[in-house]
Amino acid sequence: MGSSKKLFHCAGCKTVMYCSRECQKGDWKEHKEICAIKKRENARWAAVEATPGGSGLPDGITMFELEARYQKWEWAHRSLVQGVITHGLDLITDPLNATRKILHIIMRPVDRSVHQDSARRYFEFVDAVVIDCQDALHFRDPWPHIVENLHQKQALSLRAGQGLCAALVITAEPMAERTLMAAGLSKQNLIGAGFKRPDPTWRTWLKHCMNTGDKYPGGLNGCLRHSPNGRLNAMTRLIRGLRPVSIGKKRRDKRNGLHSASLRGR
C-alpha cells in the first residue's frame, strides 16, 4: 500500500481501518463477530454520553476521544510494547513461550493534571500478569477467542516462514479489550533487535515508563535510534493492533492486581 493511499473505517464498528473495499470483504469473516460487539459498545456509550453528567471520563472526553487517546498512546509506546512482550513472556530464553502464554496489562485513563497532554502518559499502570493459554481457555469471553486467534495467526506465520507470534492483551476500562500482536519472533530476530538476555525487572520499568512518560530503556530503542527518520525496523513494524473485543467487568485482587481466577467464567 502506497503512503498516499487513504484508509477508511469500518462503518459498523468505526474502529478497524481498511485500505480498500476488497480488503474489508476479505476480512469480514474474521471481523464480523467483533464488529457487532464493538457496534453495540459504541451505541451503549453514545447513550451514556447523551445523559446529564456524561460518562465520567477524564477531562470530560467522550468514548471516541478516549479511543483516539489510546491509539496515540499505543504508537508513542510502540518500542515499550515490543520490549515488554519480549521480556514479560521471556522469549529470549524460549521463543516457544509465545505459544503457551499471553501477557496481560491493566491500565486506566488519567486526567490532564497527570498526563499534561503527553500521549505517553494518557494511561497509568495498574498491573501486569502472564497468563497461561490453557488457563485462558476457561476464562470468560473473549479469552478463549483470543487464544484461538493467536494460535491461528501462529500457524499461518510459521507456514509462511515468518516465525512465531506473541500476544499482549490490554485492559483499560471502560474501553473494550485490546490485543496487540508481535510477529517474526525467533532468537535470531530478537538478538538482532538488541534483546540479548532476559530481564526479570520488566514489570518495574514498564510501570516507570507508563507513569513517567520515559522511553523504553532496553535493546529495541538502540535499533530505533539508528533507523532512518525514526522509522520502525522490519521486526517492530509487525506489531499491529488486532480487533478490539469486550471482556466485561473484572474483579481486582487488591494484593496482586488482577488475579487470573477472577477471569474464570461462573
CSV table of C-alpha atoms in Angstrom, one decimal:
chain,number,residue,atom,x,y,z
A,1,MET,CA,0.0,0.0,0.0
A,2,GLY,CA,1.4,3.4,-1.0
A,3,SER,CA,1.9,6.1,1.6
A,4,SER,CA,-0.6,8.4,-0.2
A,5,LYS,CA,-3.4,5.8,-0.1
A,6,LYS,CA,-6.1,6.8,2.4
A,7,LEU,CA,-7.6,4.3,4.9
A,8,PHE,CA,-11.2,4.3,5.9
A,9,HIS,CA,-13.0,3.0,9.0
A,10,CYS,CA,-15.5,0.1,9.1
A,11,ALA,CA,-18.9,1.7,9.0
A,12,GLY,CA,-20.2,-0.7,11.7
A,13,CYS,CA,-17.6,-0.6,14.5
A,14,LYS,CA,-15.9,2.7,13.4
A,15,THR,CA,-12.6,1.3,14.8
A,16,VAL,CA,-10.9,-1.1,12.3
A,17,MET,CA,-9.4,0.6,9.2
A,18,TYR,CA,-9.0,-0.8,5.7
A,19,CYS,CA,-7.2,0.3,2.6
A,20,SER,CA,-9.9,-0.9,0.1
A,21,ARG,CA,-13.4,-2.5,-0.1
A,22,GLU,CA,-11.8,-5.7,-1.3
A,23,CYS,CA,-9.6,-5.8,1.8
A,24,GLN,CA,-12.6,-5.2,4.0
A,25,LYS,CA,-14.6,-8.0,2.3
A,26,GLY,CA,-11.7,-10.4,2.7
A,27,ASP,CA,-11.5,-9.7,6.4
A,28,TRP,CA,-15.3,-9.9,7.1
A,29,LYS,CA,-15.4,-13.5,8.2
A,30,GLU,CA,-13.0,-12.8,11.0
A,31,HIS,CA,-14.2,-9.3,11.8
A,32,LYS,CA,-18.0,-9.9,11.7
A,33,GLU,CA,-18.4,-11.1,15.3
A,34,ILE,CA,-16.2,-8.4,16.9
A,35,CYS,CA,-17.7,-5.7,14.7
A,36,ALA,CA,-21.1,-6.5,16.2
A,37,ILE,CA,-19.7,-6.4,19.7
A,38,LYS,CA,-18.0,-3.0,19.1
A,39,LYS,CA,-21.1,-1.6,17.4
A,40,ARG,CA,-23.2,-2.4,20.5
A,41,GLU,CA,-20.5,-0.9,22.7
A,42,ASN,CA,-20.5,2.3,20.7
A,43,ALA,CA,-24.3,2.6,20.9
A,44,ARG,CA,-24.2,2.0,24.6
A,45,TRP,CA,-21.6,4.7,25.2
A,46,ALA,CA,-23.3,7.1,22.9
A,47,ALA,CA,-26.4,6.8,25.1
A,48,VAL,CA,-24.4,7.2,28.3
A,49,GLU,CA,-22.7,10.3,27.0
A,50,ALA,CA,-26.1,11.8,26.0
A,51,THR,CA,-27.3,11.7,29.6
A,52,PRO,CA,-26.6,14.5,32.2
A,53,GLY,CA,-23.1,14.1,33.6
A,54,GLY,CA,-21.9,12.1,30.6
A,55,SER,CA,-19.6,9.1,31.0
A,56,GLY,CA,-17.4,10.5,33.8
A,57,LEU,CA,-14.2,10.0,31.7
A,58,PRO,CA,-11.1,12.1,32.4
A,59,ASP,CA,-11.1,15.7,31.2
A,60,GLY,CA,-14.8,15.3,30.2
A,61,ILE,CA,-13.9,13.5,27.0
A,62,THR,CA,-16.1,11.1,25.1
A,63,MET,CA,-15.5,7.4,24.5
A,64,PHE,CA,-14.5,8.2,20.9
A,65,GLU,CA,-11.9,10.7,22.2
A,66,LEU,CA,-10.7,8.1,24.7
A,67,GLU,CA,-10.2,5.7,21.8
A,68,ALA,CA,-8.2,8.3,20.0
A,69,ARG,CA,-6.0,8.8,23.1
A,70,TYR,CA,-5.4,5.1,23.3
A,71,GLN,CA,-4.2,4.9,19.6
A,72,LYS,CA,-1.8,7.8,20.3
A,73,TRP,CA,-0.6,6.1,23.5
A,74,GLU,CA,0.0,2.8,21.7
A,75,TRP,CA,2.0,4.5,18.9
A,76,ALA,CA,4.1,6.5,21.4
A,77,HIS,CA,5.0,3.4,23.4
A,78,ARG,CA,5.5,1.0,20.4
A,79,SER,CA,9.1,0.1,21.5
A,80,LEU,CA,7.9,-0.4,25.0
A,81,VAL,CA,5.2,-2.8,23.8
A,82,GLN,CA,7.8,-4.9,21.9
A,83,GLY,CA,10.1,-4.8,24.9
A,84,VAL,CA,7.5,-5.9,27.4
A,85,ILE,CA,6.2,-8.7,25.2
A,86,THR,CA,9.7,-10.0,24.8
A,87,HIS,CA,10.7,-9.8,28.4
A,88,GLY,CA,7.3,-10.4,30.0
A,89,LEU,CA,7.0,-13.7,28.1
A,90,ASP,CA,10.7,-14.4,28.4
A,91,LEU,CA,11.0,-15.1,24.7
A,92,ILE,CA,14.8,-14.7,24.9
A,93,THR,CA,15.1,-17.9,27.0
A,94,ASP,CA,12.4,-19.8,25.0
A,95,PRO,CA,10.6,-18.2,22.0
A,96,LEU,CA,8.1,-21.1,22.2
A,97,ASN,CA,6.7,-19.3,25.3
A,98,ALA,CA,4.7,-17.3,22.7
A,99,THR,CA,2.6,-20.4,22.0
A,100,ARG,CA,1.9,-21.1,25.7
A,101,LYS,CA,1.5,-17.7,27.4
A,102,ILE,CA,-0.2,-14.3,26.9
A,103,LEU,CA,0.8,-11.1,28.6
A,104,HIS,CA,-2.0,-9.0,30.2
A,105,ILE,CA,-1.5,-5.3,31.1
A,106,ILE,CA,-4.2,-3.5,33.1
A,107,MET,CA,-4.1,0.3,33.0
A,108,ARG,CA,-6.5,3.2,33.5
A,109,PRO,CA,-7.0,6.6,31.8
A,110,VAL,CA,-5.9,9.7,33.7
A,111,ASP,CA,-6.8,13.4,33.5
A,112,ARG,CA,-4.8,16.3,32.3
A,113,SER,CA,-3.3,17.1,35.7
A,114,VAL,CA,-1.5,13.8,35.4
A,115,HIS,CA,-0.8,13.3,31.7
A,116,GLN,CA,-0.1,17.0,30.9
A,117,ASP,CA,-1.0,16.4,27.3
A,118,SER,CA,1.7,13.8,26.8
A,119,ALA,CA,0.5,10.8,24.8
A,120,ARG,CA,2.9,8.6,26.7
A,121,ARG,CA,1.0,9.3,29.9
A,122,TYR,CA,-2.6,9.1,28.9
A,123,PHE,CA,-2.9,5.9,30.9
A,124,GLU,CA,-1.3,4.8,34.1
A,125,PHE,CA,-0.1,1.4,35.1
A,126,VAL,CA,-2.3,-0.8,37.4
A,127,ASP,CA,-0.9,-4.3,36.9
A,128,ALA,CA,0.8,-6.8,34.5
A,129,VAL,CA,0.5,-10.6,34.6
A,130,VAL,CA,1.4,-13.5,32.5
A,131,ILE,CA,-1.5,-15.8,31.7
A,132,ASP,CA,-1.2,-19.5,30.6
A,133,CYS,CA,-3.0,-20.1,27.4
A,134,GLN,CA,-4.5,-23.3,28.8
A,135,ASP,CA,-6.0,-21.4,31.7
A,136,ALA,CA,-7.3,-18.6,29.5
A,137,LEU,CA,-9.3,-21.2,27.5
A,138,HIS,CA,-11.5,-21.5,30.6
A,139,PHE,CA,-11.9,-17.7,31.2
A,140,ARG,CA,-15.0,-15.8,30.2
A,141,ASP,CA,-15.3,-14.4,26.7
A,142,PRO,CA,-13.3,-13.2,24.8
A,143,TRP,CA,-10.3,-15.0,26.2
A,144,PRO,CA,-10.9,-18.4,24.5
A,145,HIS,CA,-11.3,-16.4,21.2
A,146,ILE,CA,-8.0,-14.6,21.9
A,147,VAL,CA,-6.2,-17.9,22.4
A,148,GLU,CA,-7.7,-19.4,19.3
A,149,ASN,CA,-6.9,-16.3,17.2
A,150,LEU,CA,-3.3,-16.3,18.5
A,151,HIS,CA,-2.8,-20.0,17.6
A,152,GLN,CA,-4.3,-19.4,14.1
A,153,LYS,CA,-2.0,-16.5,13.5
A,154,GLN,CA,1.0,-18.5,14.7
A,155,ALA,CA,0.1,-21.4,12.3
A,156,LEU,CA,-0.2,-19.0,9.4
A,157,SER,CA,3.0,-17.2,10.3
A,158,LEU,CA,5.0,-20.4,10.6
A,159,ARG,CA,3.7,-21.8,7.3
A,160,ALA,CA,4.8,-18.5,5.7
A,161,GLY,CA,8.3,-18.9,7.2
A,162,GLN,CA,7.9,-15.7,9.3
A,163,GLY,CA,8.5,-17.1,12.8
A,164,LEU,CA,6.2,-17.1,15.8
A,165,CYS,CA,3.6,-14.5,17.0
A,166,ALA,CA,3.1,-13.4,20.6
A,167,ALA,CA,0.1,-11.7,22.1
A,168,LEU,CA,-0.4,-8.8,24.6
A,169,VAL,CA,-3.9,-8.1,25.9
A,170,ILE,CA,-4.5,-4.6,27.3
A,171,THR,CA,-7.4,-3.8,29.6
A,172,ALA,CA,-8.2,-0.1,30.0
A,173,GLU,CA,-11.8,0.2,31.2
A,174,PRO,CA,-14.3,1.3,30.2
A,175,MET,CA,-12.8,0.6,26.7
A,176,ALA,CA,-13.1,-2.8,25.1
A,177,GLU,CA,-10.2,-5.2,25.5
A,178,ARG,CA,-7.3,-4.6,23.0
A,179,THR,CA,-5.0,-7.3,21.7
A,180,LEU,CA,-1.6,-6.5,20.2
A,181,MET,CA,0.5,-9.0,18.4
A,182,ALA,CA,4.2,-9.1,17.7
A,183,ALA,CA,5.3,-11.3,14.9
A,184,GLY,CA,8.5,-12.5,13.3
A,185,LEU,CA,9.8,-13.8,16.7
A,186,SER,CA,12.9,-16.0,16.7
A,187,LYS,CA,16.1,-16.0,18.8
A,188,GLN,CA,17.9,-14.6,15.7
A,189,ASN,CA,15.5,-11.7,15.2
A,190,LEU,CA,15.4,-10.9,18.9
A,191,ILE,CA,19.1,-10.7,19.2
A,192,GLY,CA,19.3,-8.7,16.0
A,193,ALA,CA,16.8,-6.2,17.6
A,194,GLY,CA,19.0,-5.8,20.7
A,195,PHE,CA,17.4,-8.3,23.0
A,196,LYS,CA,20.4,-10.3,24.2
A,197,ARG,CA,19.5,-11.5,27.7
A,198,PRO,CA,16.3,-12.0,29.9
A,199,ASP,CA,15.3,-9.0,32.1
A,200,PRO,CA,13.3,-10.1,35.2
A,201,THR,CA,12.7,-6.4,36.1
A,202,TRP,CA,10.4,-5.8,33.1
A,203,ARG,CA,7.4,-5.1,35.3
A,204,THR,CA,9.3,-2.4,37.2
A,205,TRP,CA,10.4,-0.5,34.1
A,206,LEU,CA,7.0,-1.0,32.4
A,207,LYS,CA,5.4,0.8,35.3
A,208,HIS,CA,8.0,3.5,35.3
A,209,CYS,CA,7.7,4.2,31.6
A,210,MET,CA,3.9,4.3,31.7
A,211,ASN,CA,3.7,6.6,34.7
A,212,THR,CA,6.6,9.0,33.8
A,213,GLY,CA,6.4,9.0,30.0
A,214,ASP,CA,10.0,8.0,29.8
A,215,LYS,CA,11.1,6.0,26.7
A,216,TYR,CA,11.8,2.3,26.9
A,217,PRO,CA,15.4,1.8,28.0
A,218,GLY,CA,16.0,-1.6,26.5
A,219,GLY,CA,17.5,-3.1,23.4
A,220,LEU,CA,14.9,-2.1,20.8
A,221,ASN,CA,15.4,1.6,21.4
A,222,GLY,CA,19.0,1.3,20.2
A,223,CYS,CA,17.7,-0.1,16.9
A,224,LEU,CA,15.2,2.7,16.6
A,225,ARG,CA,17.8,5.5,17.1
A,226,HIS,CA,19.7,4.1,14.2
A,227,SER,CA,16.7,3.7,11.9
A,228,PRO,CA,16.3,6.4,9.2
A,229,ASN,CA,13.8,9.1,10.0
A,230,GLY,CA,12.9,7.2,13.2
A,231,ARG,CA,11.0,4.6,11.3
A,232,LEU,CA,10.4,1.1,12.8
A,233,ASN,CA,12.6,-1.7,11.6
A,234,ALA,CA,11.1,-4.8,9.9
A,235,MET,CA,10.5,-6.6,13.1
A,236,THR,CA,8.7,-3.9,15.0
A,237,ARG,CA,6.6,-2.9,12.0
A,238,LEU,CA,4.9,-6.3,12.6
A,239,ILE,CA,3.4,-5.0,15.9
A,240,ARG,CA,-0.2,-4.4,15.0
A,241,GLY,CA,-3.4,-3.9,16.8
A,242,LEU,CA,-5.9,-6.8,16.4
A,243,ARG,CA,-9.7,-6.3,16.7
A,244,PRO,CA,-11.0,-4.8,19.9
A,245,VAL,CA,-13.2,-7.2,21.9
A,246,SER,CA,-15.2,-6.7,25.1
A,247,ILE,CA,-14.5,-8.7,28.2
A,248,GLY,CA,-16.9,-7.1,30.6
A,249,LYS,CA,-16.3,-6.2,34.2
A,250,LYS,CA,-13.5,-8.0,36.1
A,251,ARG,CA,-12.8,-8.2,39.8
A,252,ARG,CA,-9.4,-6.9,41.1
A,253,ASP,CA,-7.3,-8.7,43.6
A,254,LYS,CA,-6.2,-6.0,46.0
A,255,ARG,CA,-2.9,-7.7,46.8
A,256,ASN,CA,-1.7,-8.6,43.3
A,257,GLY,CA,-3.8,-6.5,41.0
A,258,LEU,CA,-5.5,-8.8,38.6
A,259,HIS,CA,-5.6,-12.5,39.6
A,260,SER,CA,-6.3,-15.0,36.8
A,261,ALA,CA,-9.0,-16.7,38.9
A,262,SER,CA,-11.2,-13.5,38.6
A,263,LEU,CA,-11.4,-14.1,34.8
A,264,ARG,CA,-12.9,-17.6,35.1
A,265,GLY,CA,-16.5,-18.0,34.0
A,266,ARG,CA,-19.1,-18.7,36.6
